[in-house]
Amino acid sequence: PYDVEWKPFTSGPPLLDAVSSGAVDVGGVGNTPPLFAIDQGKKLKVVSAYSQGATGDAIVVPAGSPVKQVADLEGKKVAVAKGSSANYNLLAQLDDAGLSLDDVEPVYLQPSEGLAAFKGGSVDAWAIWDPFTSQAEADAGAKVLA
């Protein structure tokens, strides 16, 4: 009875931009992107929520990295999808370590770009969520920092 057209998005923030502009009617995202979007003045309505029962977000570093704890990220480049749940996790982890976003150099990239930057060594760490965490571990020998 309905003509459904699926549209792929790389993460929650671009999907919510599309919902807010009317380009798509509905979409599923993590818990953090709606908060960032609403804070930016986007008109959205949350119609449902669920729990996956796992955190899912992580900060990864390359194998052999001198970064051994979150505090070691000071002055380092960290890839993250702006407005994502991983963005929130990065902020929370930095705060717990006595740091702020001003203490690191955020590099705002979508997941596929983040993986390439991580594997290519142009960033020191990557704040991301599964399945990308597992992909970084499997493909690039990443170690979960937090």
XYZ file of N, CA and C in Angstrom:
438
model
N 0.803 -1.211 0.000
C 0.000 0.000 0.000
C 0.845 1.274 0.000
N 2.132 1.179 0.401
C 2.988 2.363 0.429
C 4.131 2.188 -0.551
N 4.503 3.263 -1.192
C 5.652 3.261 -2.083
C 6.841 3.782 -1.282
N 7.689 2.865 -0.798
C 8.825 3.229 0.047
C 10.084 3.278 -0.804
N 10.822 4.365 -0.677
C 12.095 4.508 -1.368
C 13.185 4.650 -0.309
N 14.151 3.738 -0.308
C 15.234 3.752 0.671
C 16.352 4.662 0.202
N 16.902 5.431 1.120
C 18.030 6.321 0.834
C 19.146 6.021 1.835
N 20.347 5.726 1.370
C 21.451 5.470 2.308
C 22.072 6.777 2.813
N 22.471 6.777 4.081
C 23.168 7.907 4.685
C 24.374 7.367 5.437
N 25.427 8.158 5.497
C 26.659 7.709 6.137
C 26.596 7.761 7.653
N 25.728 8.601 8.200
C 25.575 8.708 9.654
C 24.309 9.502 9.953
N 24.006 9.635 11.234
C 22.788 10.312 11.656
C 22.667 11.774 11.262
N 23.709 12.607 11.441
C 23.556 14.025 11.129
C 23.119 14.326 9.689
N 23.727 13.709 8.649
C 23.232 13.991 7.301
C 21.785 13.519 7.093
N 21.420 12.408 7.722
C 20.046 11.924 7.613
C 19.082 12.938 8.219
N 19.431 13.483 9.386
C 18.548 14.450 10.037
C 18.491 15.769 9.279
N 19.574 16.141 8.588
C 19.516 17.308 7.699
C 18.466 17.075 6.619
N 18.452 15.860 6.065
C 17.485 15.523 5.015
C 16.059 15.506 5.550
N 15.861 14.970 6.751
C 14.527 14.967 7.361
C 14.071 16.400 7.612
N 14.949 17.212 8.173
C 14.610 18.593 8.509
C 14.257 19.412 7.270
N 14.922 19.134 6.158
C 14.662 19.884 4.925
C 13.482 19.332 4.133
N 12.963 18.173 4.543
C 11.851 17.565 3.825
C 12.270 16.648 2.692
N 13.575 16.407 2.539
C 14.051 15.531 1.468
C 13.692 14.070 1.723
N 13.569 13.687 2.996
C 13.080 12.363 3.370
C 12.055 12.539 4.480
N 11.213 11.538 4.652
C 10.116 11.648 5.614
C 10.458 11.145 7.008
N 11.279 10.112 7.093
C 11.567 9.500 8.385
C 12.909 8.786 8.303
N 13.576 8.644 9.444
C 14.840 7.931 9.459
C 15.204 7.507 10.858
N 16.023 6.491 10.946
C 16.486 5.997 12.234
C 17.923 6.412 12.485
N 18.184 6.932 13.676
C 19.523 7.386 14.047
C 19.816 6.994 15.494
N 21.038 7.191 15.915
C 21.418 6.966 17.306
C 20.832 8.032 18.212
N 21.164 7.943 19.482
C 20.550 8.837 20.461
C 21.081 10.260 20.424
N 22.282 10.495 19.969
C 22.886 11.820 20.045
C 22.564 12.745 18.874
N 22.533 12.282 17.621
C 22.286 13.200 16.514
C 21.034 14.079 16.658
N 19.908 13.564 17.171
C 18.757 14.467 17.322
C 19.029 15.621 18.292
N 19.816 15.371 19.324
C 20.126 16.430 20.287
C 20.934 17.542 19.635
N 21.975 17.169 18.876
C 22.769 18.171 18.168
C 21.907 18.906 17.137
N 21.075 18.180 16.402
C 20.246 18.787 15.358
C 19.245 19.779 15.944
N 18.571 19.399 17.007
C 17.594 20.290 17.636
C 18.302 21.512 18.213
N 19.493 21.308 18.779
C 20.272 22.432 19.302
C 20.643 23.412 18.190
N 20.776 22.921 16.959
C 21.093 23.765 15.806
C 19.843 24.390 15.191
N 18.683 24.164 15.820
C 17.449 24.772 15.341
C 16.703 23.978 14.290
N 17.125 22.756 14.026
C 16.411 21.936 13.048
C 15.082 21.485 13.642
N 14.062 21.451 12.816
C 12.720 21.046 13.245
C 12.571 19.542 13.053
N 12.550 18.824 14.164
C 12.442 17.370 14.144
C 11.456 16.914 15.199
N 10.925 15.732 14.999
C 10.076 15.102 16.003
C 10.547 13.668 16.191
N 10.863 13.306 17.434
C 11.241 11.929 17.748
C 9.948 11.158 17.966
N 9.744 10.099 17.184
C 8.487 9.350 17.268
C 8.649 7.980 17.915
N 9.884 7.544 18.117
C 10.109 6.242 18.727
C 11.540 6.172 19.227
N 11.766 5.314 20.211
C 13.116 5.100 20.733
C 13.245 3.647 21.163
N 14.464 3.152 21.156
C 14.716 1.792 21.626
C 16.139 1.712 22.147
N 16.435 0.668 22.867
C 17.773 0.455 23.403
C 18.366 -0.798 22.783
N 19.615 -0.687 22.346
C 20.304 -1.851 21.803
C 20.996 -2.646 22.898
N 21.081 -2.076 24.080
C 21.695 -2.788 25.188
C 23.216 -2.792 25.184
N 23.849 -1.999 24.327
C 25.305 -1.914 24.288
C 25.700 -0.479 23.978
N 26.881 -0.109 24.399
C 27.311 1.268 24.177
C 27.626 1.527 22.717
N 28.431 0.682 22.095
C 28.679 0.796 20.670
C 29.720 1.810 20.253
N 29.924 2.890 21.008
C 30.880 3.924 20.627
C 32.248 3.641 21.231
N 33.298 4.032 20.509
C 34.660 3.812 20.996
C 35.596 4.853 20.404
N 36.737 5.005 21.033
C 37.847 5.775 20.478
C 38.953 4.764 20.224
N 39.417 4.705 18.980
C 40.455 3.742 18.626
C 41.736 4.469 18.233
N 42.845 3.783 18.461
C 44.166 4.286 18.080
C 44.884 3.175 17.323
N 45.863 3.531 16.503
C 46.611 2.498 15.792
C 47.414 1.620 16.746
N 47.634 0.394 16.343
C 48.516 -0.494 17.113
C 49.879 0.179 17.221
N 50.473 0.132 18.389
C 51.777 0.745 18.598
C 51.740 2.239 18.852
N 50.557 2.809 18.936
C 50.423 4.246 19.192
C 50.972 4.601 20.571
N 51.606 5.775 20.698
C 52.036 6.226 22.022
C 50.859 6.671 22.895
N 49.687 6.807 22.290
C 48.485 7.189 23.035
C 47.983 5.954 23.779
N 48.090 5.977 25.099
C 47.704 4.834 25.928
C 46.459 5.095 26.763
N 46.112 6.369 26.930
C 44.906 6.744 27.679
C 44.347 8.014 27.051
N 43.120 8.331 27.365
C 42.452 9.473 26.742
C 43.233 10.764 26.968
N 43.822 10.941 28.133
C 44.591 12.161 28.418
C 45.740 12.356 27.428
N 46.238 11.266 26.851
C 47.329 11.347 25.878
C 46.880 11.920 24.532
N 45.583 12.120 24.348
C 45.079 12.694 23.099
C 45.328 14.197 23.000
N 45.767 14.814 24.078
C 46.003 16.262 24.060
C 46.947 16.624 22.913
N 46.505 17.573 22.077
C 47.288 18.015 20.931
C 47.232 17.097 19.726
N 46.474 16.018 19.807
C 46.408 15.029 18.724
C 45.200 15.274 17.819
N 45.291 14.765 16.593
C 44.183 14.824 15.635
C 43.264 13.631 15.867
N 41.969 13.924 16.036
C 40.981 12.871 16.281
C 39.876 12.984 15.234
N 39.712 11.952 14.428
C 38.630 11.917 13.445
C 37.324 11.567 14.149
N 36.247 12.228 13.739
C 34.923 11.967 14.312
C 33.869 12.541 13.372
N 32.721 11.891 13.307
C 31.589 12.413 12.538
C 30.880 13.449 13.408
N 30.903 14.698 12.985
C 30.326 15.790 13.775
C 28.843 15.543 14.030
N 28.450 15.700 15.293
C 27.052 15.546 15.671
C 26.606 14.112 15.882
N 27.526 13.176 15.806
C 27.185 11.755 15.947
C 27.265 11.323 17.409
N 26.829 10.098 17.668
C 26.966 9.551 19.018
C 28.440 9.430 19.394
N 29.295 9.153 18.416
C 30.733 9.082 18.682
C 31.282 10.455 19.055
N 30.707 11.514 18.491
C 31.091 12.881 18.843
C 30.795 13.130 20.323
N 29.604 12.713 20.754
C 29.263 12.859 22.173
C 30.204 12.019 23.042
N 30.459 10.784 22.632
C 31.354 9.923 23.411
C 32.740 10.554 23.536
N 33.237 11.128 22.446
C 34.539 11.797 22.488
C 34.519 12.928 23.510
N 33.477 13.767 23.466
C 33.365 14.879 24.418
C 33.328 14.371 25.857
N 32.549 13.321 26.096
C 32.422 12.767 27.448
C 33.739 12.162 27.923
N 34.423 11.430 27.037
C 35.700 10.811 27.412
C 36.769 11.870 27.681
N 36.794 12.923 26.861
C 37.741 14.014 27.096
C 37.469 14.675 28.438
N 36.192 14.935 28.719
C 35.817 15.561 29.985
C 36.254 14.702 31.170
N 36.015 13.406 31.074
C 36.428 12.491 32.150
C 37.944 12.513 32.370
N 38.696 12.812 31.305
C 40.160 12.853 31.394
C 40.674 14.252 31.740
N 39.747 15.184 32.006
C 40.153 16.545 32.348
C 40.505 17.403 31.147
N 40.068 16.988 29.968
C 40.330 17.721 28.734
C 39.023 18.226 28.136
N 39.146 19.071 27.121
C 37.981 19.523 26.363
C 38.303 19.390 24.879
N 37.344 19.695 24.043
C 37.553 19.622 22.597
C 38.656 20.583 22.157
N 38.842 21.671 22.896
C 39.908 22.627 22.580
C 41.300 22.029 22.771
N 41.390 20.930 23.503
C 42.684 20.306 23.781
C 43.118 19.310 22.708
N 42.211 18.981 21.790
C 42.543 18.088 20.681
C 42.240 18.818 19.378
N 42.661 18.233 18.274
C 42.340 18.792 16.967
C 41.307 17.887 16.295
N 40.012 18.244 16.413
C 39.004 17.393 15.781
C 39.088 17.500 14.258
N 38.949 16.361 13.616
C 38.913 16.292 12.157
C 37.561 15.679 11.823
N 36.633 16.511 11.353
C 35.259 16.059 11.138
C 35.135 15.326 9.808
N 34.921 14.013 9.909
C 34.825 13.133 8.747
C 33.697 12.136 8.941
N 33.063 11.765 7.856
C 32.085 10.688 7.887
C 32.846 9.358 7.991
N 32.168 8.272 8.387
C 32.874 7.014 8.674
C 33.823 6.510 7.589
N 33.417 6.503 6.329
C 34.314 5.971 5.289
C 35.563 6.837 5.155
N 35.390 8.156 5.265
C 36.543 9.058 5.208
C 37.410 8.899 6.458
N 36.761 8.684 7.598
C 37.482 8.495 8.855
C 38.348 7.253 8.821
N 37.807 6.171 8.270
C 38.585 4.935 8.164
C 39.806 5.150 7.283
N 39.617 5.832 6.148
C 40.745 6.093 5.250
C 41.800 6.957 5.941
N 41.367 7.980 6.662
C 42.307 8.852 7.377
C 43.036 8.075 8.470
N 42.304 7.223 9.166
C 42.894 6.414 10.235
C 43.929 5.448 9.662
N 43.537 4.719 8.617
C 44.450 3.754 8.010
C 45.651 4.442 7.369
N 45.422 5.657 6.844
C 46.499 6.397 6.189
C 47.418 7.145 7.142
N 47.055 7.188 8.421
C 47.905 7.837 9.410
C 47.783 9.348 9.481
N 46.759 9.922 8.843
C 46.615 11.382 8.903
C 45.881 11.853 10.160
N 45.369 10.911 10.959
C 44.798 11.231 12.271
C 45.421 10.287 13.298
N 45.435 10.740 14.543
C 46.049 9.950 15.615
C 45.067 9.006 16.289
N 43.782 9.321 16.173
C 42.733 8.509 16.797
C 41.449 8.710 16.011
N 40.502 7.810 16.257
C 39.219 7.872 15.554
C 38.123 7.546 16.547
N 37.195 8.470 16.722
C 36.020 8.243 17.567
C 34.908 7.745 16.654
N 34.399 6.545 16.922
C 33.498 5.887 15.971
C 32.590 4.914 16.702
N 31.728 4.246 15.975
C 30.795 3.268 16.523
C 30.873 1.995 15.688
N 30.359 0.913 16.254
C 30.296 -0.340 15.508
C 29.263 -0.228 14.393
N 29.520 -0.822 13.258
C 30.525 -1.840 12.953
C 31.893 -1.273 12.559
N 32.027 0.061 12.546
C 33.295 0.656 12.118
C 34.423 0.406 13.112
N 34.083 0.303 14.418
C 35.102 -0.034 15.416
C 35.714 -1.390 15.071
N 34.861 -2.372 14.827
C 35.334 -3.720 14.484
C 36.105 -3.721 13.177
N 35.656 -2.912 12.220
C 36.348 -2.830 10.939
C 37.753 -2.256 11.131
N 37.881 -1.237 11.966
C 39.203 -0.655 12.233
C 40.112 -1.669 12.924
N 39.538 -2.444 13.834
C 40.331 -3.476 14.518
C 40.787 -4.545 13.529
N 39.867 -4.996 12.677
C 40.176 -6.078 11.740
C 41.066 -5.622 10.585
N 40.762 -4.463 10.006
C 41.466 -4.010 8.805
C 42.730 -3.213 9.092
N 42.769 -2.542 10.238
C 43.887 -1.634 10.497
C 44.613 -1.938 11.804
N 44.244 -3.025 12.481
C 44.906 -3.369 13.732
C 44.681 -2.369 14.847
N 43.553 -1.678 14.805
C 43.251 -0.653 15.810
C 43.104 -1.262 17.197
N 43.404 -0.447 18.186
C 43.217 -0.807 19.595
C 42.198 0.150 20.189
N 41.241 -0.383 20.943
C 40.229 0.459 21.582
C 40.863 1.165 22.769
N 40.798 2.496 22.738
C 41.342 3.319 23.813
C 40.291 3.529 24.895
N 39.091 3.833 24.477
C 37.989 4.083 25.426
C 36.665 3.802 24.739
